mmCIF file of C-alpha atoms in Angstrom:
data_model
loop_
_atom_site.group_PDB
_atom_site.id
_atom_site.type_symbol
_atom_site.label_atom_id
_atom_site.label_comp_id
_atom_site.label_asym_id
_atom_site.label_seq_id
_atom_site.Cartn_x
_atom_site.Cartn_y
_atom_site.Cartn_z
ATOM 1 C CA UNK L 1 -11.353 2.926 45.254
ATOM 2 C CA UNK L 2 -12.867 6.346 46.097
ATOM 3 C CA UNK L 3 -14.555 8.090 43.459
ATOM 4 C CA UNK L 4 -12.553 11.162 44.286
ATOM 5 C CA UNK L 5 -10.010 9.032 43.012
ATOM 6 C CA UNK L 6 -11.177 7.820 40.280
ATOM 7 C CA UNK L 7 -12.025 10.753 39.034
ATOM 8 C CA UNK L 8 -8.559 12.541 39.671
ATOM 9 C CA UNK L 9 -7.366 12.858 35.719
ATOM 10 C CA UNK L 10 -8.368 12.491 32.570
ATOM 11 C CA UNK L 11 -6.488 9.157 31.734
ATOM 12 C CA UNK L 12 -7.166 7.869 35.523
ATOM 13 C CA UNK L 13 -11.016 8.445 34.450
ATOM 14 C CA UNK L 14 -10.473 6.678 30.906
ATOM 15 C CA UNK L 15 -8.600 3.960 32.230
ATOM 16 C CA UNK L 16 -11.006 2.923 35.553
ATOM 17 C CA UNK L 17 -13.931 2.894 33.016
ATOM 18 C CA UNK L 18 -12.294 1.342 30.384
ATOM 19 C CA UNK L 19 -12.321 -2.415 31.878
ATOM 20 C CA UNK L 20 -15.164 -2.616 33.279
ATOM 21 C CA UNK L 21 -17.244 -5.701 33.027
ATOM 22 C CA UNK L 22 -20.895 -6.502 33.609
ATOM 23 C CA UNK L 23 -22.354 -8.445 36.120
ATOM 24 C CA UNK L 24 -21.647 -11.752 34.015
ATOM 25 C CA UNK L 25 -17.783 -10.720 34.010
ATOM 26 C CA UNK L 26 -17.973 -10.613 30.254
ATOM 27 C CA UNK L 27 -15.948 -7.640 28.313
ATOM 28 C CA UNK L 28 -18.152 -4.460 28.663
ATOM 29 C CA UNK L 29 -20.014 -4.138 25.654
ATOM 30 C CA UNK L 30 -19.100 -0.805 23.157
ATOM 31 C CA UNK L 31 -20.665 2.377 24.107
ATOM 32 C CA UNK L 32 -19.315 4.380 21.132
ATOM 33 C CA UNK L 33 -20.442 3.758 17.397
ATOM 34 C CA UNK L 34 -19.533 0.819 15.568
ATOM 35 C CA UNK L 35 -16.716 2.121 13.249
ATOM 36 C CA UNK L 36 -17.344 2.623 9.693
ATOM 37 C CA UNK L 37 -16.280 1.159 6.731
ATOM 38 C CA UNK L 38 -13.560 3.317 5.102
ATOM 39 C CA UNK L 39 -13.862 3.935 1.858
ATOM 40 C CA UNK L 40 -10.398 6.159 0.979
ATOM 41 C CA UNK L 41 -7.835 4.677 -0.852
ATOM 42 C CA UNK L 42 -5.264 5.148 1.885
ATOM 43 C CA UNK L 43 -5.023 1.255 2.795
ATOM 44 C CA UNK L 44 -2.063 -0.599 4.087
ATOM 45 C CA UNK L 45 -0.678 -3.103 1.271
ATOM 46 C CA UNK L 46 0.283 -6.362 1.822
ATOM 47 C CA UNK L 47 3.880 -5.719 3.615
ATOM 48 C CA UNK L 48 3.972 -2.126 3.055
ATOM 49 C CA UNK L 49 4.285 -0.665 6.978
ATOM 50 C CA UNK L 50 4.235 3.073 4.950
ATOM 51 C CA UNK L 51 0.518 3.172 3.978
ATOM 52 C CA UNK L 52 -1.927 3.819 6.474
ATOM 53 C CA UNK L 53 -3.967 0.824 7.735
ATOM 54 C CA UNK L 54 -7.495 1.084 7.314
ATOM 55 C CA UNK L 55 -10.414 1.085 9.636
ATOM 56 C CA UNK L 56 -11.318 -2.088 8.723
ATOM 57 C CA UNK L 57 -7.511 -3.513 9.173
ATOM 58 C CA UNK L 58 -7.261 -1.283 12.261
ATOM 59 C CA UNK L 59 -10.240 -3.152 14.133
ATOM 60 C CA UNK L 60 -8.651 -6.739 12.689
ATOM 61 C CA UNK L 61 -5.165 -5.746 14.389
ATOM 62 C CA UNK L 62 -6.602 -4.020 17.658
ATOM 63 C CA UNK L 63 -6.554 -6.554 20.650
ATOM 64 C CA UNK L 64 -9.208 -8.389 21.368
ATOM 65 C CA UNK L 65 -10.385 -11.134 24.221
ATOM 66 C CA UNK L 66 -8.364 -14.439 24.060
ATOM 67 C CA UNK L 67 -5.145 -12.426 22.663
ATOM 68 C CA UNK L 68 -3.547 -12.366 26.007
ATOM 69 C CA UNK L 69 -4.063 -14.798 28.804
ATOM 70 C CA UNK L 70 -4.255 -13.199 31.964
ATOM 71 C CA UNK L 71 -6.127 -10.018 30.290
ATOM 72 C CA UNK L 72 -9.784 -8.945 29.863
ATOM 73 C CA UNK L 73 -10.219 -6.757 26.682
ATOM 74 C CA UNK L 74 -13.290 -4.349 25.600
ATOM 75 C CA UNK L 75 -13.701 -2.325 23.456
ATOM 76 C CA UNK L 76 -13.847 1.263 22.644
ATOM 77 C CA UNK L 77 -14.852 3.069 26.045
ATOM 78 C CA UNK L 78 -17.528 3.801 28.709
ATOM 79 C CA UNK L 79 -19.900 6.443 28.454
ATOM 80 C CA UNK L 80 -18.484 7.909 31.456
ATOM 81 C CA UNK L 81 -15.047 8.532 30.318
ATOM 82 C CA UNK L 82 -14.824 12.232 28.638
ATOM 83 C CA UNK L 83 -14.187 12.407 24.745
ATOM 84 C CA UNK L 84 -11.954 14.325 23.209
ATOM 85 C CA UNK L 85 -8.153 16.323 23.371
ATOM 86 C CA UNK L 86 -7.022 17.756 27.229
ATOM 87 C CA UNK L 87 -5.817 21.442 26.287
ATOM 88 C CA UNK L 88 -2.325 21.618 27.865
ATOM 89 C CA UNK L 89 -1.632 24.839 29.662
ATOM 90 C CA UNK L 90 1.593 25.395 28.263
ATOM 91 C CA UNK L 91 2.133 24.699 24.752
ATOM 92 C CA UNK L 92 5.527 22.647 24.773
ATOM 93 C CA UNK L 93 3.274 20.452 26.785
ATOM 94 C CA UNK L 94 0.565 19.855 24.537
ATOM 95 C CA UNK L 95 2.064 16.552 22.541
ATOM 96 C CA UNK L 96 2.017 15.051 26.346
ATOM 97 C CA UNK L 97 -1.767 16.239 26.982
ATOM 98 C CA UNK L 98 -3.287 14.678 23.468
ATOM 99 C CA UNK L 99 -1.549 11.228 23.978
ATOM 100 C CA UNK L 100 -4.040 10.975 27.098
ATOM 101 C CA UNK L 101 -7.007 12.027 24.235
ATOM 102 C CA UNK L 102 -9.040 9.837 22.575
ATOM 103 C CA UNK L 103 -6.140 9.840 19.955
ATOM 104 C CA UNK L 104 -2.535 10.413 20.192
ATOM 105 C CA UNK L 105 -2.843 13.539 18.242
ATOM 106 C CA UNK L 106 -5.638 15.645 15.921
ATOM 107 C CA UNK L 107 -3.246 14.511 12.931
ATOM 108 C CA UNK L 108 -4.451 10.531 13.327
ATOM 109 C CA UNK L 109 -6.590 9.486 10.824
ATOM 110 C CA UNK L 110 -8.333 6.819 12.395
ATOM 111 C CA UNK L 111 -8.098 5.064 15.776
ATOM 112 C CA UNK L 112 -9.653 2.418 17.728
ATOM 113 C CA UNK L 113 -9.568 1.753 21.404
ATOM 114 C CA UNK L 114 -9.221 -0.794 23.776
ATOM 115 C CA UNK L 115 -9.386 -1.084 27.512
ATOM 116 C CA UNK L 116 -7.528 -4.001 29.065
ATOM 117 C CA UNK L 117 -7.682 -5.601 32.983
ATOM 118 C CA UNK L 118 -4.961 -7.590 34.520
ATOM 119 C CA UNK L 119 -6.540 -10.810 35.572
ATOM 120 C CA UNK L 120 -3.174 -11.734 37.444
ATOM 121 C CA UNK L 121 -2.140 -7.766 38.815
ATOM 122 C CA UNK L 122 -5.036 -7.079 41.394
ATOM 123 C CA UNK L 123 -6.023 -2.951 39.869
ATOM 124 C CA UNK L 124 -3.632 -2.918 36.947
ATOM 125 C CA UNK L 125 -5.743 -1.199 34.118
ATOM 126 C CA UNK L 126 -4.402 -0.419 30.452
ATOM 127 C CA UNK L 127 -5.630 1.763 28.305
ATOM 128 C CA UNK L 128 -4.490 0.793 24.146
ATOM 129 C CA UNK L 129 -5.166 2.339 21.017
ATOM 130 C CA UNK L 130 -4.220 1.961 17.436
ATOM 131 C CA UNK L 131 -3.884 4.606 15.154
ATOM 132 C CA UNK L 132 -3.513 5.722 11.136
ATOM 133 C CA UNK L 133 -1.250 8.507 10.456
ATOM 134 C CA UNK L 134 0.495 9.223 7.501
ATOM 135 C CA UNK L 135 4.062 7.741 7.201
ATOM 136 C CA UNK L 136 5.495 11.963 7.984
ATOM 137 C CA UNK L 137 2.699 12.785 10.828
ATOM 138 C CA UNK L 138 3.428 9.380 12.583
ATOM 139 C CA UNK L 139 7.109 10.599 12.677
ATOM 140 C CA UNK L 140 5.978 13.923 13.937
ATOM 141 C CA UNK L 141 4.187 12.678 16.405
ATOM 142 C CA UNK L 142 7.437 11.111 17.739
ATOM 143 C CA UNK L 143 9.513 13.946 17.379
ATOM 144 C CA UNK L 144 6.942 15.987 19.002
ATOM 145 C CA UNK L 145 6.554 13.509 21.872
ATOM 146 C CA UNK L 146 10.166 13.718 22.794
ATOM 147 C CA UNK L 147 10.807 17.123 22.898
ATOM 148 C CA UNK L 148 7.681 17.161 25.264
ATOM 149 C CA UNK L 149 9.084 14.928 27.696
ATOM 150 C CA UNK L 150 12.575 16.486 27.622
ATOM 151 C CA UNK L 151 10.841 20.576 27.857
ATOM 152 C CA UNK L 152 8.081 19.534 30.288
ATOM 153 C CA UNK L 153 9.835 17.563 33.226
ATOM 154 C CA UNK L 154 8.771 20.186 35.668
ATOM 155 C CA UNK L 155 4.805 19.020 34.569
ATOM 156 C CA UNK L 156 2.041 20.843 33.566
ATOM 157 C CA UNK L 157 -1.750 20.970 33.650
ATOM 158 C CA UNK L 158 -4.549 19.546 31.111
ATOM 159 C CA UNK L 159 -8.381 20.097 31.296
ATOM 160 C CA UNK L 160 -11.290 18.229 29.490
ATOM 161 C CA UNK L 161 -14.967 18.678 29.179
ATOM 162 C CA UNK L 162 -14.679 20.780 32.788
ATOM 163 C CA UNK L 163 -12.116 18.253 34.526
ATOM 164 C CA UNK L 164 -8.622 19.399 35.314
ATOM 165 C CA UNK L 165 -5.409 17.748 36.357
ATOM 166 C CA UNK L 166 -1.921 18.309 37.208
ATOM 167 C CA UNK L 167 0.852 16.067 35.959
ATOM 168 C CA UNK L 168 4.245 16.427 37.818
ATOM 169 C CA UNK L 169 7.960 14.171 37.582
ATOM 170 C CA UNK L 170 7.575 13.840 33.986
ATOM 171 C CA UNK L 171 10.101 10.837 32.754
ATOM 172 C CA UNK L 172 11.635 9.439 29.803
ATOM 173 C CA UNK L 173 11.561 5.697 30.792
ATOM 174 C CA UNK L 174 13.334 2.732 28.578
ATOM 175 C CA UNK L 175 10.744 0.419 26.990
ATOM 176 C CA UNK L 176 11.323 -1.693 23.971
ATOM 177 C CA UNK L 177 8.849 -2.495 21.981
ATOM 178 C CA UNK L 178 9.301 -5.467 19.459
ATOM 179 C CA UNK L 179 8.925 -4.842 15.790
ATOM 180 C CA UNK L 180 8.684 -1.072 16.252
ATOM 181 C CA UNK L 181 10.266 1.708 14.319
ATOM 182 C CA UNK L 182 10.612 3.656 17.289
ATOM 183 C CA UNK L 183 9.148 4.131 20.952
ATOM 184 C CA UNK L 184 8.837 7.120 23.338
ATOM 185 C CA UNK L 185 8.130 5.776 26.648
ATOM 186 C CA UNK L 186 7.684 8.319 30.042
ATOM 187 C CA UNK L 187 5.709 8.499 33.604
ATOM 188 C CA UNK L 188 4.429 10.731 34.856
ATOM 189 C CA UNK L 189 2.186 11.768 38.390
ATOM 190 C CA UNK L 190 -1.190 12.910 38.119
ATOM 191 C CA UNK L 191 -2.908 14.511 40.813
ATOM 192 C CA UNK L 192 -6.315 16.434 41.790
ATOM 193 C CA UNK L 193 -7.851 17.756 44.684
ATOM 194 C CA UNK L 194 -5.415 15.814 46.736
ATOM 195 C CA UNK L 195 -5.386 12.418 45.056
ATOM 196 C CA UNK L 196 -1.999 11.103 43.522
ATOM 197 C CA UNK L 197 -2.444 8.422 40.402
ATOM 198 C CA UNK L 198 0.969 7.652 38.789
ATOM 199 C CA UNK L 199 0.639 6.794 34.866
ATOM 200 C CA UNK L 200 3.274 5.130 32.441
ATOM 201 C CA UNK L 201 2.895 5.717 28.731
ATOM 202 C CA UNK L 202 3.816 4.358 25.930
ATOM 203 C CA UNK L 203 3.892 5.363 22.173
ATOM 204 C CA UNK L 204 4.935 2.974 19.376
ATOM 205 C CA UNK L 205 5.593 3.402 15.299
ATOM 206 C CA UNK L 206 5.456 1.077 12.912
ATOM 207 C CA UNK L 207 5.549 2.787 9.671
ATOM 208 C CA UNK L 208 2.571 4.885 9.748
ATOM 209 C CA UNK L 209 0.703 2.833 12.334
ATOM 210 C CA UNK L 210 0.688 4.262 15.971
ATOM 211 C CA UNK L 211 0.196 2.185 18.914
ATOM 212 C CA UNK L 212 -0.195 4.229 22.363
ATOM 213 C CA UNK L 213 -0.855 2.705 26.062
ATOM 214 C CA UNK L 214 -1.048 4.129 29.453
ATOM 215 C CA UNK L 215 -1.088 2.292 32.549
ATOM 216 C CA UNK L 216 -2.166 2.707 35.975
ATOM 217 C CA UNK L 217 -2.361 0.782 39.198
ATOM 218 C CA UNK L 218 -5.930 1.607 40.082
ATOM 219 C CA UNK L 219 -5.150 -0.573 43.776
ATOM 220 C CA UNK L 220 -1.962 2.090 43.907
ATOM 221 C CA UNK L 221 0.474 -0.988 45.652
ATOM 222 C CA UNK L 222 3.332 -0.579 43.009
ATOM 223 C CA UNK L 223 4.341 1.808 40.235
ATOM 224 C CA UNK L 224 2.252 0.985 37.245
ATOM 225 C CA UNK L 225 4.188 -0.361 33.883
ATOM 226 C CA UNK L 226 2.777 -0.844 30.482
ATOM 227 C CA UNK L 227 3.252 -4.816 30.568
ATOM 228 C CA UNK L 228 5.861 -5.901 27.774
ATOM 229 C CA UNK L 229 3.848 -8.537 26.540
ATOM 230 C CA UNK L 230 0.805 -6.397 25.598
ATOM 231 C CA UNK L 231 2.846 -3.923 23.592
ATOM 232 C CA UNK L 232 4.645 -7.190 21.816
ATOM 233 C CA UNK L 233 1.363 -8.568 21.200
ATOM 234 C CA UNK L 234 -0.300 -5.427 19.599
ATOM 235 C CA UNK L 235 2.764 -5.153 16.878
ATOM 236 C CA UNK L 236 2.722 -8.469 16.616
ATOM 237 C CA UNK L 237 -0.951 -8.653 14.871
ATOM 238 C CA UNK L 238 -0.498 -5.046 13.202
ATOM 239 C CA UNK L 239 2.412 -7.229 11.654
ATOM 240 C CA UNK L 240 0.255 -9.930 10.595
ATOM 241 C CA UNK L 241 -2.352 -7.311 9.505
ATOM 242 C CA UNK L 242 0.341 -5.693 7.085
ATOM 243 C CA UNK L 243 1.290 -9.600 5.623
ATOM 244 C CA UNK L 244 -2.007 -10.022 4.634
#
């Protein structure tokens, strides 16, 4: 893959870094801090999807290596990858630029992130995080999401840390996600200086947990789809997180 390429959007850039592996083939080690211990008192209870999960809880629920055959998981993200929100250039667009951040929105609480390779799909690459929100943000955040896909078909543009793209043929898409509240799914085409990188994301609620995913085709041989069994598999352990 050219480097032009890879370097075509934010999420394209977040997403070819995020799997990478060194020269052992092991998961890349982290290159952001180790997170910290939270000590609020905003924990999830045993069964109770309605209080936020903890960072603690978060990084017991997150995927990890050996929770999907077929998958190579690391966490958090390379040092290449920029950090931070995209600023949308029109604001109806903006829910639709932060889920591409390094959170779905400002309003999440906590989040950790994962970067998963297809070990089966030859350039597949999937970007997951999970997220605290507050029972009322996390439902904002959904609302907000699906206006943006319905106002913002016609695409829009996003810029981080100096690097711009354009996202055109913005899509609601059907994607069910098992054990969620609710999901907002959509594609979308990102291109810069000439280099085309379609994206599918995903955005999932359980009570006031958040689970996002994009996914690309980094070999660009077939529309890229956030596999089903990934999604399953992250509410499945948030699940078992909440049961204690």
């Amino acid at each position: 893959m050219r480097v032009k390429t890879a370097l075509v959007t934010v999420p394209v850039l977040r997403l070819a870094t995020a799997c990478t592996s060194d020269d052992s083939g092991r998961p890349a080690e982290r290159t952001d801090p180790p997170a910290r211990t939270d000590t609020s008192t905003g924990t999830g209870k045993s069964g109770d999807a309605t209080v936020p999960l903890s960072s603690p809880q978060l990084e017991r629920a997150a995927l990890a290596t050996g929770d999907l055959p077929g998958f190579q998981v690391s966490a958090g993200k390379s040092a290449l990858a920029p950090s931070g929100q995209p600023a949308a250039d029109k604001r109806q667009c903006q829910p639709l630029a932060d889920a591409m951040g390094d959170k779905p929105s400002p309003q999440a609480a906590r989040t950790v992130n994962r970067g998963l390779g297809s070990l089966k799909t030859l350039g597949l690459a999937v970007s997951a995080s999970l997220s605290s929100y507050s029972e009322a943000d996390a439902g904002k955040l959904m609302d907000s999401l699906r206006s943006a896909v319905t106002a913002c078909g016609a695409g829009f543009k996003a810029s981080l840390e100096g690097r711009s793209g354009a996202y055109r043929e913005v899509e609601a898409s059907a994607f069910t996600a098992r054990g969620a509240d609710e999901t907002v799914s959509w594609t979308t085409v990102g291109t810069s200086d000439g280099a085309v990188a379609p994206i599918h994301l995903v955005v999932v609620r359980k009570g006031a947990t958040v689970a996002r995913f994009m996914a690309l085709d980094l070999a660009r041989r077939t529309p890229p789809q956030v596999p089903q069994e990934v999604a399953d598999k992250q509410l499945a352990k948030v699940a078992q997180v909440l049961a204690g």
